[in-house]
PDB file of C-alpha atoms and ligand atoms in Angstrom:
ATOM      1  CA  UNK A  27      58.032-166.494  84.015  1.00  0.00           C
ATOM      2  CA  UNK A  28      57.903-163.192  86.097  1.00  0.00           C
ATOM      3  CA  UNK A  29      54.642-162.581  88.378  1.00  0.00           C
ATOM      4  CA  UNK A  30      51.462-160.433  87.553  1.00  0.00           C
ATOM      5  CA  UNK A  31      51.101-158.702  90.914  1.00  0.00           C
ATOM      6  CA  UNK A  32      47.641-157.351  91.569  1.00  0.00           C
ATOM      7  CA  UNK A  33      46.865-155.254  94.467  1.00  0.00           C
ATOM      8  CA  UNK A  34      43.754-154.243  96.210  1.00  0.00           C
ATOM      9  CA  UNK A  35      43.503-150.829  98.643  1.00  0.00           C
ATOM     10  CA  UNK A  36      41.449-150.352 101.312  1.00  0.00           C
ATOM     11  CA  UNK A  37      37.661-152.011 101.858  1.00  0.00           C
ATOM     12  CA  UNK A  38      38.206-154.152  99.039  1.00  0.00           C
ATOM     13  CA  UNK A  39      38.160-157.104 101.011  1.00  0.00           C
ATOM     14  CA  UNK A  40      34.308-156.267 101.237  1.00  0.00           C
ATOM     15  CA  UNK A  41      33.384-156.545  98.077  1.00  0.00           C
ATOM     16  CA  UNK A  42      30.462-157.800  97.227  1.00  0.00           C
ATOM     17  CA  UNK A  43      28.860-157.484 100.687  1.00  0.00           C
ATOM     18  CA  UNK A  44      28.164-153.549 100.984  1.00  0.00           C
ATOM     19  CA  UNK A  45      26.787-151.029  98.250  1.00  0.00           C
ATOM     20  CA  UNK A  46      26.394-153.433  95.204  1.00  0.00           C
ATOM     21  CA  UNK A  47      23.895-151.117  93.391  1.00  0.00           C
ATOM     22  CA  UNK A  48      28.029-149.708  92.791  1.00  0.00           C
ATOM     23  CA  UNK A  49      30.420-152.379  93.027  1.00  0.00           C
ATOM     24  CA  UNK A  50      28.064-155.111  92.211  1.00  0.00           C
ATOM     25  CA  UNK A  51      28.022-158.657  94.015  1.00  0.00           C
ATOM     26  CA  UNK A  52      31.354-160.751  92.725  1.00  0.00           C
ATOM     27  CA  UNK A  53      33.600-160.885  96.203  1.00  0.00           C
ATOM     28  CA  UNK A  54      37.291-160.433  96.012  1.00  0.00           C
ATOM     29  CA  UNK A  55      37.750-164.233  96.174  1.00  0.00           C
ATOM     30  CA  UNK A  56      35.876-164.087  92.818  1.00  0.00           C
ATOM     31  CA  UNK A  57      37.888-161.439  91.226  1.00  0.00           C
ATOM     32  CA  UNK A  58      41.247-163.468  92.458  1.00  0.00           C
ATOM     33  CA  UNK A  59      39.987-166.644  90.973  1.00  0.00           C
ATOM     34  CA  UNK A  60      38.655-164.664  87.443  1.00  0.00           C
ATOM     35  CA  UNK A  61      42.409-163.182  87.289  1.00  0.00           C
ATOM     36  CA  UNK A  62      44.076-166.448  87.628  1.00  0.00           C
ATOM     37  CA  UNK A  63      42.345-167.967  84.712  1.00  0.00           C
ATOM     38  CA  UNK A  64      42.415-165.149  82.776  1.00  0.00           C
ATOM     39  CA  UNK A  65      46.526-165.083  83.439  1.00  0.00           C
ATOM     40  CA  UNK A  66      46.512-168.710  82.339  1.00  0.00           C
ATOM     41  CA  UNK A  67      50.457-169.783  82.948  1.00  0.00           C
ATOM     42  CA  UNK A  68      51.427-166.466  84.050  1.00  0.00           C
ATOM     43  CA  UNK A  69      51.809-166.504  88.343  1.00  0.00           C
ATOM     44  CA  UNK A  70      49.791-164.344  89.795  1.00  0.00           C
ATOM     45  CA  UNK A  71      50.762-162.487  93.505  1.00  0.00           C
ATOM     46  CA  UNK A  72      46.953-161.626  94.279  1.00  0.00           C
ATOM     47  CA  UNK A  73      46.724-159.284  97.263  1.00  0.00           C
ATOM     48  CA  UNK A  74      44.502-156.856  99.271  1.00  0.00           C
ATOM     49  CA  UNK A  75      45.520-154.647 102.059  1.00  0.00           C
ATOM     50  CA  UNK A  76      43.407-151.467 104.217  1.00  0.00           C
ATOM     51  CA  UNK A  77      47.258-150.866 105.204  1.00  0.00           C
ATOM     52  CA  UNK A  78      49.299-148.099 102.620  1.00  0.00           C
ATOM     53  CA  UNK A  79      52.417-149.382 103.665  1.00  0.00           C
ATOM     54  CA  UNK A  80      51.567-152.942 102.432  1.00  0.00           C
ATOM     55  CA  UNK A  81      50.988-152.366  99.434  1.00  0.00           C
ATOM     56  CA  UNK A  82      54.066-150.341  99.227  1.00  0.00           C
ATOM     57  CA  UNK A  83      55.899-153.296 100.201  1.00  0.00           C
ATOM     58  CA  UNK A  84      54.406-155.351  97.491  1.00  0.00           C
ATOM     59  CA  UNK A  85      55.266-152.561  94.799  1.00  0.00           C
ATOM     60  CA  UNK A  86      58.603-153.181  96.304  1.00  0.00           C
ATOM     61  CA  UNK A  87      58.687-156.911  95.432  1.00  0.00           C
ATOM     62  CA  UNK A  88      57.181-156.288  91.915  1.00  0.00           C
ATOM     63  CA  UNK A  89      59.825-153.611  90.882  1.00  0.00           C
ATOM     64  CA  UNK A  90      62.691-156.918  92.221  1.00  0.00           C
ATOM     65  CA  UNK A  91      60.859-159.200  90.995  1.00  0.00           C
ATOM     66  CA  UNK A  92      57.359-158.456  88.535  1.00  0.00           C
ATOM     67  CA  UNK A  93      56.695-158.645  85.151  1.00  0.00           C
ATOM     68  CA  UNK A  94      53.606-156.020  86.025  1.00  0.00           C
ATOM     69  CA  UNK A  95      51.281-154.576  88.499  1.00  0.00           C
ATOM     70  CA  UNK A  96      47.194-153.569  88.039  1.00  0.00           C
ATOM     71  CA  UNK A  97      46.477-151.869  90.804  1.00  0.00           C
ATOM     72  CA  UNK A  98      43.214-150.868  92.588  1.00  0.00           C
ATOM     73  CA  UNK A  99      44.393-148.306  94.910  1.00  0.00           C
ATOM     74  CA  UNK A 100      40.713-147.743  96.313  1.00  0.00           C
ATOM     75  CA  UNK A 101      40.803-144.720  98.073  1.00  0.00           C
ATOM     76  CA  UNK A 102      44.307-144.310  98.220  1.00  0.00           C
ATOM     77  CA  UNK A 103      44.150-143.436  94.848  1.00  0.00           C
ATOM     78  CA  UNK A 104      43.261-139.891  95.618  1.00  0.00           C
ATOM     79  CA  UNK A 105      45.861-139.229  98.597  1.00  0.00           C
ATOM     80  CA  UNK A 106      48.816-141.468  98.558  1.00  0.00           C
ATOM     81  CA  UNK A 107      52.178-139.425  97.656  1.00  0.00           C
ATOM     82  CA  UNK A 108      53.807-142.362  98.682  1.00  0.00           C
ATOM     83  CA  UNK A 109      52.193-145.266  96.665  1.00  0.00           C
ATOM     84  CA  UNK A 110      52.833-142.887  93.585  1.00  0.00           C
ATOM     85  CA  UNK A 111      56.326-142.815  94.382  1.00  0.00           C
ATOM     86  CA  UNK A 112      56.844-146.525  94.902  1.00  0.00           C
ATOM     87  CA  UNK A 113      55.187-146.997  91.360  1.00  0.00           C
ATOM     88  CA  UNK A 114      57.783-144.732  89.565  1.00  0.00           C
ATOM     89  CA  UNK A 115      60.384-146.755  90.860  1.00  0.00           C
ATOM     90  CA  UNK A 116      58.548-149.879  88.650  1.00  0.00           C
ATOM     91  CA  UNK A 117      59.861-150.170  85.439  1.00  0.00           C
ATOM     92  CA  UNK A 118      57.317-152.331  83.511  1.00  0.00           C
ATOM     93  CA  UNK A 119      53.481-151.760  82.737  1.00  0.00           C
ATOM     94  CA  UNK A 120      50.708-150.546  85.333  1.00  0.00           C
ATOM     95  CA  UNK A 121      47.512-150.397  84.590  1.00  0.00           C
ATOM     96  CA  UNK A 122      44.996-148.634  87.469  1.00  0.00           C
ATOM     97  CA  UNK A 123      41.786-150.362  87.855  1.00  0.00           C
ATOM     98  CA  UNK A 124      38.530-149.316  88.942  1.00  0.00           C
ATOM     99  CA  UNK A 125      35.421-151.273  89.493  1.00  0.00           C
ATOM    100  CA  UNK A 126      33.129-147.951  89.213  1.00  0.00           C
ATOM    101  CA  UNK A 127      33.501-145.141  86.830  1.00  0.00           C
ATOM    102  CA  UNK A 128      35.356-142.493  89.057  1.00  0.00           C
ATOM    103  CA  UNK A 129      34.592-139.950  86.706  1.00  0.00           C
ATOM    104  CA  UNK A 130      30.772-140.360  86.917  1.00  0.00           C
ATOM    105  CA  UNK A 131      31.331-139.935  90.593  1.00  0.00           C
ATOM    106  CA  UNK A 132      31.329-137.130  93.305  1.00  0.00           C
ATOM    107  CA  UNK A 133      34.482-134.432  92.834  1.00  0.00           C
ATOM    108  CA  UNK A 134      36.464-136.221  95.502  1.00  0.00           C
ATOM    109  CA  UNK A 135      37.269-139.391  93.298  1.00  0.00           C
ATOM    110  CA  UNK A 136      38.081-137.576  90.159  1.00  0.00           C
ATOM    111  CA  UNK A 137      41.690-136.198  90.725  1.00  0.00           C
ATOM    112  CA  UNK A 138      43.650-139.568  90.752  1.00  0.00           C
ATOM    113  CA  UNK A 139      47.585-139.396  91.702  1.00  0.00           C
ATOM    114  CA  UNK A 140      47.705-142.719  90.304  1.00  0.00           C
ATOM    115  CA  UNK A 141      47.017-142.152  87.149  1.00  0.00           C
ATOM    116  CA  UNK A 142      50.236-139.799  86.822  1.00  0.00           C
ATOM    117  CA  UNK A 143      52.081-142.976  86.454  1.00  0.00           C
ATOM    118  CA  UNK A 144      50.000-145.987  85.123  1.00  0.00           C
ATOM    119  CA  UNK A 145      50.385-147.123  81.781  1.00  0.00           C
ATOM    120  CA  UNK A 146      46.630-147.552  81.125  1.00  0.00           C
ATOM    121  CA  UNK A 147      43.364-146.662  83.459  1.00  0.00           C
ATOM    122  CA  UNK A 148      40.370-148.816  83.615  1.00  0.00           C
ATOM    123  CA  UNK A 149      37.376-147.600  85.162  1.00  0.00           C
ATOM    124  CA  UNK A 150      33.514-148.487  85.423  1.00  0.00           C
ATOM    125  CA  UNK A 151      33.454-152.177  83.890  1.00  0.00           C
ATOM    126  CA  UNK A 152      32.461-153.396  86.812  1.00  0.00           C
ATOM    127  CA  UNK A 153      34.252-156.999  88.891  1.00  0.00           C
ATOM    128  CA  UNK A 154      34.944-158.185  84.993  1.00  0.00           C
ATOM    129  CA  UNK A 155      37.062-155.043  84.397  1.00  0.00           C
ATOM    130  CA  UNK A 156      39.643-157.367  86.100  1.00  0.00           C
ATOM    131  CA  UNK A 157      39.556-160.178  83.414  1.00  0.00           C
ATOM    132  CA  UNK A 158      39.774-157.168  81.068  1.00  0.00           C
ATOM    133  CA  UNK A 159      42.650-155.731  82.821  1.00  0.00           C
ATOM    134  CA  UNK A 160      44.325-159.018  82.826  1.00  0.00           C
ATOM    135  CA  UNK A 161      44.702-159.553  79.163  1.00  0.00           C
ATOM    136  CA  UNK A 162      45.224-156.234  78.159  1.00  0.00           C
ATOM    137  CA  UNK A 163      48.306-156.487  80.723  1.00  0.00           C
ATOM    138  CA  UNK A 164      49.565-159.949  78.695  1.00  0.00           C
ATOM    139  CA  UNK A 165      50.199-157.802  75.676  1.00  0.00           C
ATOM    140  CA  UNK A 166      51.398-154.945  77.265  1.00  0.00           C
ATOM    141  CA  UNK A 167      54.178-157.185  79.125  1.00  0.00           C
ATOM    142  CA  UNK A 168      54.895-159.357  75.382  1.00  0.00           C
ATOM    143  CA  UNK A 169      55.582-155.375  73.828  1.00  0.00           C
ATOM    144  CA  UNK A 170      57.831-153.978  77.235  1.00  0.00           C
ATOM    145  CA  UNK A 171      59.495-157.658  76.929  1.00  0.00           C
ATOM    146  CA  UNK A 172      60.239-157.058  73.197  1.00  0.00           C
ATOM    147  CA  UNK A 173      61.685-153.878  73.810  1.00  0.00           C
ATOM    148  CA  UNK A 174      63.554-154.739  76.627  1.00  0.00           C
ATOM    149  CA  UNK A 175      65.388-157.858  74.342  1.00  0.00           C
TER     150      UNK A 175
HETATM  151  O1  CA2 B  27      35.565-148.361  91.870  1.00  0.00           O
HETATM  152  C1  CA2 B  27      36.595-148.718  92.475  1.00  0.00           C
HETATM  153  O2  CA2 B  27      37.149-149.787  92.275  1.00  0.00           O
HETATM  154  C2  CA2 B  27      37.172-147.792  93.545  1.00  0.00           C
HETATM  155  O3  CA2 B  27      38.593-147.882  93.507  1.00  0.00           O
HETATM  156  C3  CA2 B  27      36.650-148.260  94.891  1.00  0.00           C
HETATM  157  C4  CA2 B  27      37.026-147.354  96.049  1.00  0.00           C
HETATM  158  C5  CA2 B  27      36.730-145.901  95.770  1.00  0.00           C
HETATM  159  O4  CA2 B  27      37.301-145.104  96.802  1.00  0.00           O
HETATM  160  C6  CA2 B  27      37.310-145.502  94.448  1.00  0.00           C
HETATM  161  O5  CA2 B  27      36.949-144.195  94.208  1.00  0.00           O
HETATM  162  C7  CA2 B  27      36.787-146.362  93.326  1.00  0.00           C
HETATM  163  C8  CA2 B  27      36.256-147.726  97.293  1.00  0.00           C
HETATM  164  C9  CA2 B  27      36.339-149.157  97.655  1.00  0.00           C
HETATM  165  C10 CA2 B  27      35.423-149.396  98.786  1.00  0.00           C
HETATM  166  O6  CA2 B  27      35.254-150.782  98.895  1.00  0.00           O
HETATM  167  C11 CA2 B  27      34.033-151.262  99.091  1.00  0.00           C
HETATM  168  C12 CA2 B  27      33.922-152.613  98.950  1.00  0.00           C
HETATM  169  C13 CA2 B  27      32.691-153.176  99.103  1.00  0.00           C
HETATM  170  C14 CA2 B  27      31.623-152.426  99.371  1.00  0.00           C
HETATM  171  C15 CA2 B  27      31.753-151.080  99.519  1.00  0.00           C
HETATM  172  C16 CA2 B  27      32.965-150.486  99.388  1.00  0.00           C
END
């Protein structure tokens, strides 16, 4: 069976130790451990990165290799040209994730680049909108499997 890869932009390895009155208090270890029982057999490639070329790298290995990507660019969302072009290269489901409701937000985190690409956008469900994300992505990768047979 062909990975879930989830990836994590910058300061996202903080969770749950700064501003929780916004990103509440689950850490990242948490969300990685939610996402792998909510993927149940699917494999899971669970990373985080402050570095864009990273994750580029690991859109890279999910377009060889992935049956999906949900991706929490962070604030890369709003400026990276080049993780939007690595995602058009991937040719199965992405679904953008984020913990807070961008749109309730200042102006700066409203125009995503992103979202110009993903299949789906979750936003504002807080650390569970991962769980969320996960099994939405299970059917999403059964109906992009069905139409690839
Ligand atoms: O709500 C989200 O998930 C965001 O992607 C988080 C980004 C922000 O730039 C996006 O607009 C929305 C910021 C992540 C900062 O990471 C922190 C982690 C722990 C504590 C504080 C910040």
């Amino acid at each position: 069976m062909k990975p879930l890869f989830i990836l994590n932009g910058p300061n996202l390895n903080r969770l749950g130790r700064r501003e929780p009155h916004i990103y509440g208090h689950t850490t990242l270890a948490e969300v990685e451990a939610m996402c792998r029982a909510a993927a149940g057999d699917r494999p899971v490639r669970f990373h985080q990165s402050n570095i864009e070329g990273e994750i580029i790298n690991w859109v890279h290995e999910a377009i060889d290799d992935g049956a999906g990507i949900i991706i929490n660019p962070a604030a890369f969302t709003f400026t990276s040209i080049a993780i939007l072009d690595s995602l058009k290269m991937f040719p199965g489901p992405i679904i953008e994730l984020h913990i807070s409701n961008i749109h309730k937000r200042e102006a700066i985190y409203h125009n995503s680049l992103v979202s110009k690409v993903a299949t789906a956008v979750i936003a504002g469900l807080g650390a569970e909108g991962y769980a969320t994300a996960v099994q939405a992505m299970a059917r999403l990768i059964t109906k992009a499997e069905a139409g690839a047979a």
